[in-house]
Amino acid sequence: MNVLVATDGSKYGRWALNWVAKLPLVEPAKVTALHVLDTASLRAPFLSQPVMAGTERYIHEEIQRMEAHSVKALKDAKQQLASLKLKGTARKEQGAVASTILKRAPKRDGLLVVGSQGLDALDRFMLGSVSTALIHHATCPVLVVKGEAAPVQRITLATDGSSASAKALEFLVNKFQADRSSGKGGPIHVSVIHVMPFIKYPELKAAGHKLVERSVRKLVKAGFTAEPVYQLGKPAEEIMKVASKHQSDLIVVGAKGLGAVARFLLGSVSTRVVQHSSCSVLVVR
């Protein structure tokens, strides 16, 4: 599997590479660690300001500092790839961060991995500030890393009957090794959650139960252990509550859900889950 890891020299960028090494992928990852240097953004705040004496000198010094950091970040990424025994390369490009990452992101069968936060705004890398743009516009699944990597043992899978949530299920079944959870021989456990709104339509409840039961059967057939979870309430909040309660290592959601008429709105909450979840989130398109 082709995997692009966005790194900016922050701990989140390092965690992203560690996550790739820990993911229970069926196909070994072919990794590109991409570091984007955006010096043009440094000048942007001054474009609307009156030109002040000395401004250019400070900008030049800041660019030099950024370039020095960039050299170190790229060197560290290469060393990390080697130490993790990941097959791949590290490269640097210049340009706007989000658009450059999207340009180099794998196609639908690949994976894009990015930290939920990066260096602070003064460093002008701002990896975290582009994660939302990536989950909205990347054509491949996007893994947003929230913490240090650990073997994936428990997953919360959100489903609402949409094509995106069906693809999220297919990603788990086809791309993850069900029995490579922790080195202890146990399969990965998946909590399949379906969130119902506070409305009284028995048909919706029955459809939701059938949807979850089908997903559970498919996961069990693939070698996972799985359990159905039915919740009432707001989807984003309930998904995160279940993930926390079940001590999930990863939340998996579709990038888009059913339309507003269907009242599930999974797609409208994927961004909220990415922004507020305490664990890492995989958004599948």
mmCIF file of N, CA and C in Angstrom, residues 140-226:
data_model
loop_
_atom_site.group_PDB
_atom_site.id
_atom_site.type_symbol
_atom_site.label_atom_id
_atom_site.label_comp_id
_atom_site.label_asym_id
_atom_site.label_seq_id
_atom_site.Cartn_x
_atom_site.Cartn_y
_atom_site.Cartn_z
ATOM 1 N N CYS A 140 -8.071 9.692 -1.014
ATOM 2 C CA CYS A 140 -7.782 8.438 -0.318
ATOM 3 C C CYS A 140 -8.164 8.568 1.156
ATOM 4 N N PRO A 141 -8.231 7.455 1.883
ATOM 5 C CA PRO A 141 -8.466 7.528 3.327
ATOM 6 C C PRO A 141 -7.386 8.356 4.021
ATOM 7 N N VAL A 142 -7.780 9.053 5.083
ATOM 8 C CA VAL A 142 -6.850 9.909 5.831
ATOM 9 C C VAL A 142 -6.843 9.486 7.296
ATOM 10 N N LEU A 143 -5.680 9.175 7.805
ATOM 11 C CA LEU A 143 -5.517 8.858 9.220
ATOM 12 C C LEU A 143 -4.973 10.085 9.932
ATOM 13 N N VAL A 144 -5.744 10.602 10.885
ATOM 14 C CA VAL A 144 -5.330 11.760 11.667
ATOM 15 C C VAL A 144 -4.847 11.264 13.032
ATOM 16 N N VAL A 145 -3.566 11.459 13.281
ATOM 17 C CA VAL A 145 -2.916 10.899 14.465
ATOM 18 C C VAL A 145 -3.033 11.856 15.645
ATOM 19 N N LYS A 146 -3.456 11.314 16.785
ATOM 20 C CA LYS A 146 -3.639 12.125 17.989
ATOM 21 C C LYS A 146 -2.594 11.870 19.072
ATOM 22 N N GLY A 147 -1.912 10.738 18.997
ATOM 23 C CA GLY A 147 -0.967 10.401 20.052
ATOM 24 C C GLY A 147 0.055 9.387 19.567
ATOM 25 N N GLU A 148 0.917 8.985 20.480
ATOM 26 C CA GLU A 148 1.955 8.020 20.140
ATOM 27 C C GLU A 148 1.329 6.702 19.691
ATOM 28 N N ALA A 149 2.000 6.028 18.793
ATOM 29 C CA ALA A 149 1.476 4.789 18.219
ATOM 30 C C ALA A 149 1.524 3.648 19.224
ATOM 31 N N ALA A 150 0.541 2.775 19.127
ATOM 32 C CA ALA A 150 0.480 1.550 19.913
ATOM 33 C C ALA A 150 -0.174 0.495 19.031
ATOM 34 N N PRO A 151 0.035 -0.788 19.310
ATOM 35 C CA PRO A 151 -0.645 -1.806 18.513
ATOM 36 C C PRO A 151 -2.157 -1.604 18.552
ATOM 37 N N VAL A 152 -2.784 -1.680 17.402
ATOM 38 C CA VAL A 152 -4.233 -1.482 17.333
ATOM 39 C C VAL A 152 -4.927 -2.740 17.824
ATOM 40 N N GLN A 153 -5.618 -2.618 18.949
ATOM 41 C CA GLN A 153 -6.320 -3.749 19.538
ATOM 42 C C GLN A 153 -7.840 -3.579 19.506
ATOM 43 N N ARG A 154 -8.304 -2.314 19.607
ATOM 44 C CA ARG A 154 -9.741 -2.052 19.658
ATOM 45 C C ARG A 154 -10.083 -0.886 18.728
ATOM 46 N N ILE A 155 -11.123 -1.065 17.940
ATOM 47 C CA ILE A 155 -11.550 -0.068 16.959
ATOM 48 C C ILE A 155 -13.029 0.231 17.149
ATOM 49 N N THR A 156 -13.398 1.492 17.030
ATOM 50 C CA THR A 156 -14.813 1.876 16.965
ATOM 51 C C THR A 156 -15.115 2.255 15.522
ATOM 52 N N LEU A 157 -16.055 1.542 14.908
ATOM 53 C CA LEU A 157 -16.455 1.780 13.523
ATOM 54 C C LEU A 157 -17.850 2.387 13.508
ATOM 55 N N ALA A 158 -17.973 3.604 12.963
ATOM 56 C CA ALA A 158 -19.273 4.271 12.862
ATOM 57 C C ALA A 158 -19.901 3.954 11.515
ATOM 58 N N THR A 159 -21.191 3.635 11.528
ATOM 59 C CA THR A 159 -21.872 3.310 10.287
ATOM 60 C C THR A 159 -23.265 3.933 10.260
ATOM 61 N N ASP A 160 -23.695 4.372 9.062
ATOM 62 C CA ASP A 160 -25.021 4.975 8.940
ATOM 63 C C ASP A 160 -25.750 4.535 7.673
ATOM 64 N N GLY A 161 -25.185 3.556 6.973
ATOM 65 C CA GLY A 161 -25.828 3.082 5.762
ATOM 66 C C GLY A 161 -25.393 3.799 4.504
ATOM 67 N N SER A 162 -24.517 4.781 4.621
ATOM 68 C CA SER A 162 -24.029 5.524 3.462
ATOM 69 C C SER A 162 -22.951 4.720 2.740
ATOM 70 N N SER A 163 -22.650 5.118 1.501
ATOM 71 C CA SER A 163 -21.604 4.433 0.741
ATOM 72 C C SER A 163 -20.235 4.638 1.396
ATOM 73 N N ALA A 164 -20.027 5.809 2.015
ATOM 74 C CA ALA A 164 -18.741 6.075 2.668
ATOM 75 C C ALA A 164 -18.542 5.169 3.884
ATOM 76 N N SER A 165 -19.592 4.953 4.658
ATOM 77 C CA SER A 165 -19.450 4.066 5.817
ATOM 78 C C SER A 165 -19.286 2.614 5.368
ATOM 79 N N ALA A 166 -19.893 2.251 4.230
ATOM 80 C CA ALA A 166 -19.684 0.916 3.672
ATOM 81 C C ALA A 166 -18.225 0.742 3.252
ATOM 82 N N LYS A 167 -17.635 1.789 2.690
ATOM 83 C CA LYS A 167 -16.229 1.742 2.297
ATOM 84 C C LYS A 167 -15.316 1.677 3.520
ATOM 85 N N ALA A 168 -15.733 2.315 4.619
ATOM 86 C CA ALA A 168 -14.956 2.236 5.857
ATOM 87 C C ALA A 168 -14.902 0.792 6.349
ATOM 88 N N LEU A 169 -16.036 0.102 6.285
ATOM 89 C CA LEU A 169 -16.085 -1.315 6.661
ATOM 90 C C LEU A 169 -15.193 -2.137 5.735
ATOM 91 N N GLU A 170 -15.284 -1.870 4.432
ATOM 92 C CA GLU A 170 -14.480 -2.616 3.468
ATOM 93 C C GLU A 170 -12.985 -2.380 3.702
ATOM 94 N N PHE A 171 -12.619 -1.171 4.100
ATOM 95 C CA PHE A 171 -11.215 -0.879 4.380
ATOM 96 C C PHE A 171 -10.707 -1.774 5.506
ATOM 97 N N LEU A 172 -11.467 -1.885 6.571
ATOM 98 C CA LEU A 172 -11.052 -2.731 7.688
ATOM 99 C C LEU A 172 -10.929 -4.186 7.258
ATOM 100 N N VAL A 173 -11.916 -4.659 6.534
ATOM 101 C CA VAL A 173 -11.952 -6.073 6.140
ATOM 102 C C VAL A 173 -10.822 -6.418 5.177
ATOM 103 N N ASN A 174 -10.545 -5.506 4.239
ATOM 104 C CA ASN A 174 -9.594 -5.818 3.172
ATOM 105 C C ASN A 174 -8.166 -5.352 3.430
ATOM 106 N N LYS A 175 -8.004 -4.302 4.230
ATOM 107 C CA LYS A 175 -6.670 -3.712 4.398
ATOM 108 C C LYS A 175 -6.008 -4.047 5.729
ATOM 109 N N PHE A 176 -6.782 -4.444 6.739
ATOM 110 C CA PHE A 176 -6.235 -4.740 8.054
ATOM 111 C C PHE A 176 -6.171 -6.249 8.293
ATOM 112 N N GLN A 177 -5.089 -6.686 8.940
ATOM 113 C CA GLN A 177 -4.990 -8.066 9.399
ATOM 114 C C GLN A 177 -5.751 -8.182 10.712
ATOM 115 N N ALA A 178 -6.788 -8.962 10.711
ATOM 116 C CA ALA A 178 -7.642 -9.059 11.895
ATOM 117 C C ALA A 178 -6.929 -9.646 13.098
ATOM 118 N N ASP A 179 -5.950 -10.514 12.868
ATOM 119 C CA ASP A 179 -5.315 -11.231 13.976
ATOM 120 C C ASP A 179 -3.960 -10.671 14.371
ATOM 121 N N ARG A 180 -3.600 -9.453 13.869
ATOM 122 C CA ARG A 180 -2.300 -8.862 14.238
ATOM 123 C C ARG A 180 -2.522 -7.669 15.146
ATOM 124 N N SER A 181 -3.201 -7.904 16.264
ATOM 125 C CA SER A 181 -3.598 -6.799 17.124
ATOM 126 C C SER A 181 -2.528 -6.359 18.097
ATOM 127 N N SER A 182 -1.884 -7.290 18.768
ATOM 128 C CA SER A 182 -0.967 -6.877 19.828
ATOM 129 C C SER A 182 0.235 -7.802 20.012
ATOM 130 N N GLY A 183 0.370 -8.766 19.114
ATOM 131 C CA GLY A 183 1.455 -9.724 19.302
ATOM 132 C C GLY A 183 1.095 -10.818 20.277
ATOM 133 N N LYS A 184 -0.107 -10.748 20.852
ATOM 134 C CA LYS A 184 -0.551 -11.763 21.811
ATOM 135 C C LYS A 184 -1.433 -12.803 21.137
ATOM 136 N N GLY A 185 -1.635 -12.667 19.840
ATOM 137 C CA GLY A 185 -2.412 -13.667 19.127
ATOM 138 C C GLY A 185 -3.897 -13.410 19.069
ATOM 139 N N GLY A 186 -4.378 -12.386 19.758
ATOM 140 C CA GLY A 186 -5.811 -12.114 19.760
ATOM 141 C C GLY A 186 -6.220 -11.245 18.594
ATOM 142 N N PRO A 187 -7.430 -11.433 18.093
ATOM 143 C CA PRO A 187 -7.900 -10.598 16.974
ATOM 144 C C PRO A 187 -8.261 -9.193 17.419
ATOM 145 N N ILE A 188 -8.279 -8.283 16.473
ATOM 146 C CA ILE A 188 -8.734 -6.919 16.736
ATOM 147 C C ILE A 188 -10.225 -6.948 17.024
ATOM 148 N N HIS A 189 -10.638 -6.192 18.020
ATOM 149 C CA HIS A 189 -12.056 -6.115 18.385
ATOM 150 C C HIS A 189 -12.648 -4.819 17.836
ATOM 151 N N VAL A 190 -13.793 -4.929 17.173
ATOM 152 C CA VAL A 190 -14.440 -3.777 16.566
ATOM 153 C C VAL A 190 -15.821 -3.545 17.190
ATOM 154 N N SER A 191 -16.035 -2.346 17.696
ATOM 155 C CA SER A 191 -17.363 -1.933 18.180
ATOM 156 C C SER A 191 -18.036 -1.180 17.042
ATOM 157 N N VAL A 192 -19.100 -1.765 16.506
ATOM 158 C CA VAL A 192 -19.805 -1.149 15.376
ATOM 159 C C VAL A 192 -20.956 -0.316 15.934
ATOM 160 N N ILE A 193 -20.840 1.002 15.791
ATOM 161 C CA ILE A 193 -21.829 1.903 16.385
ATOM 162 C C ILE A 193 -22.725 2.527 15.323
ATOM 163 N N HIS A 194 -24.014 2.549 15.644
ATOM 164 C CA HIS A 194 -24.994 3.238 14.810
ATOM 165 C C HIS A 194 -25.775 4.178 15.732
ATOM 166 N N VAL A 195 -25.753 5.461 15.409
ATOM 167 C CA VAL A 195 -26.393 6.464 16.257
ATOM 168 C C VAL A 195 -27.738 6.860 15.659
ATOM 169 N N MET A 196 -28.772 6.736 16.479
ATOM 170 C CA MET A 196 -30.123 7.090 16.056
ATOM 171 C C MET A 196 -30.502 8.454 16.613
ATOM 172 N N PRO A 197 -31.244 9.249 15.836
ATOM 173 C CA PRO A 197 -31.731 10.538 16.346
ATOM 174 C C PRO A 197 -32.895 10.330 17.308
ATOM 175 N N PHE A 198 -33.258 11.388 18.009
ATOM 176 C CA PHE A 198 -34.373 11.317 18.954
ATOM 177 C C PHE A 198 -35.699 11.489 18.220
ATOM 178 N N ILE A 199 -36.039 10.527 17.360
ATOM 179 C CA ILE A 199 -37.325 10.553 16.672
ATOM 180 C C ILE A 199 -37.932 9.159 16.715
ATOM 181 N N LYS A 200 -39.256 9.121 16.680
ATOM 182 C CA LYS A 200 -39.965 7.847 16.839
ATOM 183 C C LYS A 200 -40.386 7.279 15.487
ATOM 184 N N TYR A 201 -39.465 6.602 14.846
ATOM 185 C CA TYR A 201 -39.745 5.895 13.600
ATOM 186 C C TYR A 201 -39.216 4.471 13.741
ATOM 187 N N PRO A 202 -40.102 3.513 14.054
ATOM 188 C CA PRO A 202 -39.656 2.123 14.243
ATOM 189 C C PRO A 202 -38.915 1.572 13.034
ATOM 190 N N GLU A 203 -39.290 2.039 11.828
ATOM 191 C CA GLU A 203 -38.638 1.533 10.620
ATOM 192 C C GLU A 203 -37.146 1.895 10.603
ATOM 193 N N LEU A 204 -36.836 3.121 11.057
ATOM 194 C CA LEU A 204 -35.445 3.534 11.117
ATOM 195 C C LEU A 204 -34.651 2.703 12.120
ATOM 196 N N LYS A 205 -35.279 2.429 13.248
ATOM 197 C CA LYS A 205 -34.616 1.621 14.278
ATOM 198 C C LYS A 205 -34.328 0.222 13.758
ATOM 199 N N ALA A 206 -35.296 -0.377 13.096
ATOM 200 C CA ALA A 206 -35.125 -1.726 12.549
ATOM 201 C C ALA A 206 -34.040 -1.739 11.470
ATOM 202 N N ALA A 207 -34.040 -0.712 10.609
ATOM 203 C CA ALA A 207 -33.036 -0.630 9.543
ATOM 204 C C ALA A 207 -31.639 -0.474 10.130
ATOM 205 N N GLY A 208 -31.539 0.333 11.194
ATOM 206 C CA GLY A 208 -30.250 0.530 11.844
ATOM 207 C C GLY A 208 -29.711 -0.751 12.449
ATOM 208 N N HIS A 209 -30.592 -1.516 13.085
ATOM 209 C CA HIS A 209 -30.176 -2.784 13.683
ATOM 210 C C HIS A 209 -29.696 -3.763 12.618
ATOM 211 N N LYS A 210 -30.418 -3.837 11.498
ATOM 212 C CA LYS A 210 -30.009 -4.739 10.416
ATOM 213 C C LYS A 210 -28.658 -4.327 9.839
ATOM 214 N N LEU A 211 -28.466 -3.018 9.699
ATOM 215 C CA LEU A 211 -27.213 -2.492 9.162
ATOM 216 C C LEU A 211 -26.036 -2.897 10.037
ATOM 217 N N VAL A 212 -26.168 -2.710 11.339
ATOM 218 C CA VAL A 212 -25.089 -3.036 12.270
ATOM 219 C C VAL A 212 -24.845 -4.545 12.305
ATOM 220 N N GLU A 213 -25.933 -5.317 12.313
ATOM 221 C CA GLU A 213 -25.780 -6.778 12.364
ATOM 222 C C GLU A 213 -25.053 -7.309 11.136
ATOM 223 N N ARG A 214 -25.342 -6.743 9.963
ATOM 224 C CA ARG A 214 -24.631 -7.159 8.750
ATOM 225 C C ARG A 214 -23.147 -6.833 8.852
ATOM 226 N N SER A 215 -22.843 -5.657 9.382
ATOM 227 C CA SER A 215 -21.446 -5.260 9.529
ATOM 228 C C SER A 215 -20.711 -6.174 10.504
ATOM 229 N N VAL A 216 -21.361 -6.497 11.615
ATOM 230 C CA VAL A 216 -20.753 -7.378 12.613
ATOM 231 C C VAL A 216 -20.467 -8.750 11.999
ATOM 232 N N ARG A 217 -21.432 -9.298 11.259
ATOM 233 C CA ARG A 217 -21.235 -10.616 10.647
ATOM 234 C C ARG A 217 -20.060 -10.602 9.663
ATOM 235 N N LYS A 218 -19.967 -9.526 8.889
ATOM 236 C CA LYS A 218 -18.885 -9.428 7.905
ATOM 237 C C LYS A 218 -17.523 -9.350 8.592
ATOM 238 N N LEU A 219 -17.447 -8.602 9.690
ATOM 239 C CA LEU A 219 -16.190 -8.481 10.427
ATOM 240 C C LEU A 219 -15.787 -9.809 11.065
ATOM 241 N N VAL A 220 -16.750 -10.491 11.655
ATOM 242 C CA VAL A 220 -16.474 -11.788 12.286
ATOM 243 C C VAL A 220 -15.999 -12.794 11.239
ATOM 244 N N LYS A 221 -16.634 -12.782 10.081
ATOM 245 C CA LYS A 221 -16.241 -13.682 9.000
ATOM 246 C C LYS A 221 -14.811 -13.417 8.558
ATOM 247 N N ALA A 222 -14.383 -12.145 8.638
ATOM 248 C CA ALA A 222 -13.026 -11.770 8.241
ATOM 249 C C ALA A 222 -11.998 -12.053 9.333
ATOM 250 N N GLY A 223 -12.446 -12.494 10.509
ATOM 251 C CA GLY A 223 -11.508 -12.854 11.567
ATOM 252 C C GLY A 223 -11.450 -11.907 12.741
ATOM 253 N N PHE A 224 -12.176 -10.793 12.668
ATOM 254 C CA PHE A 224 -12.247 -9.863 13.791
ATOM 255 C C PHE A 224 -13.229 -10.398 14.835
ATOM 256 N N THR A 225 -13.166 -9.864 16.035
ATOM 257 C CA THR A 225 -14.293 -9.990 16.950
ATOM 258 C C THR A 225 -15.048 -8.669 16.867
ATOM 259 N N ALA A 226 -16.365 -8.712 17.022
ATOM 260 C CA ALA A 226 -17.154 -7.499 16.832
ATOM 261 C C ALA A 226 -18.405 -7.540 17.684
#
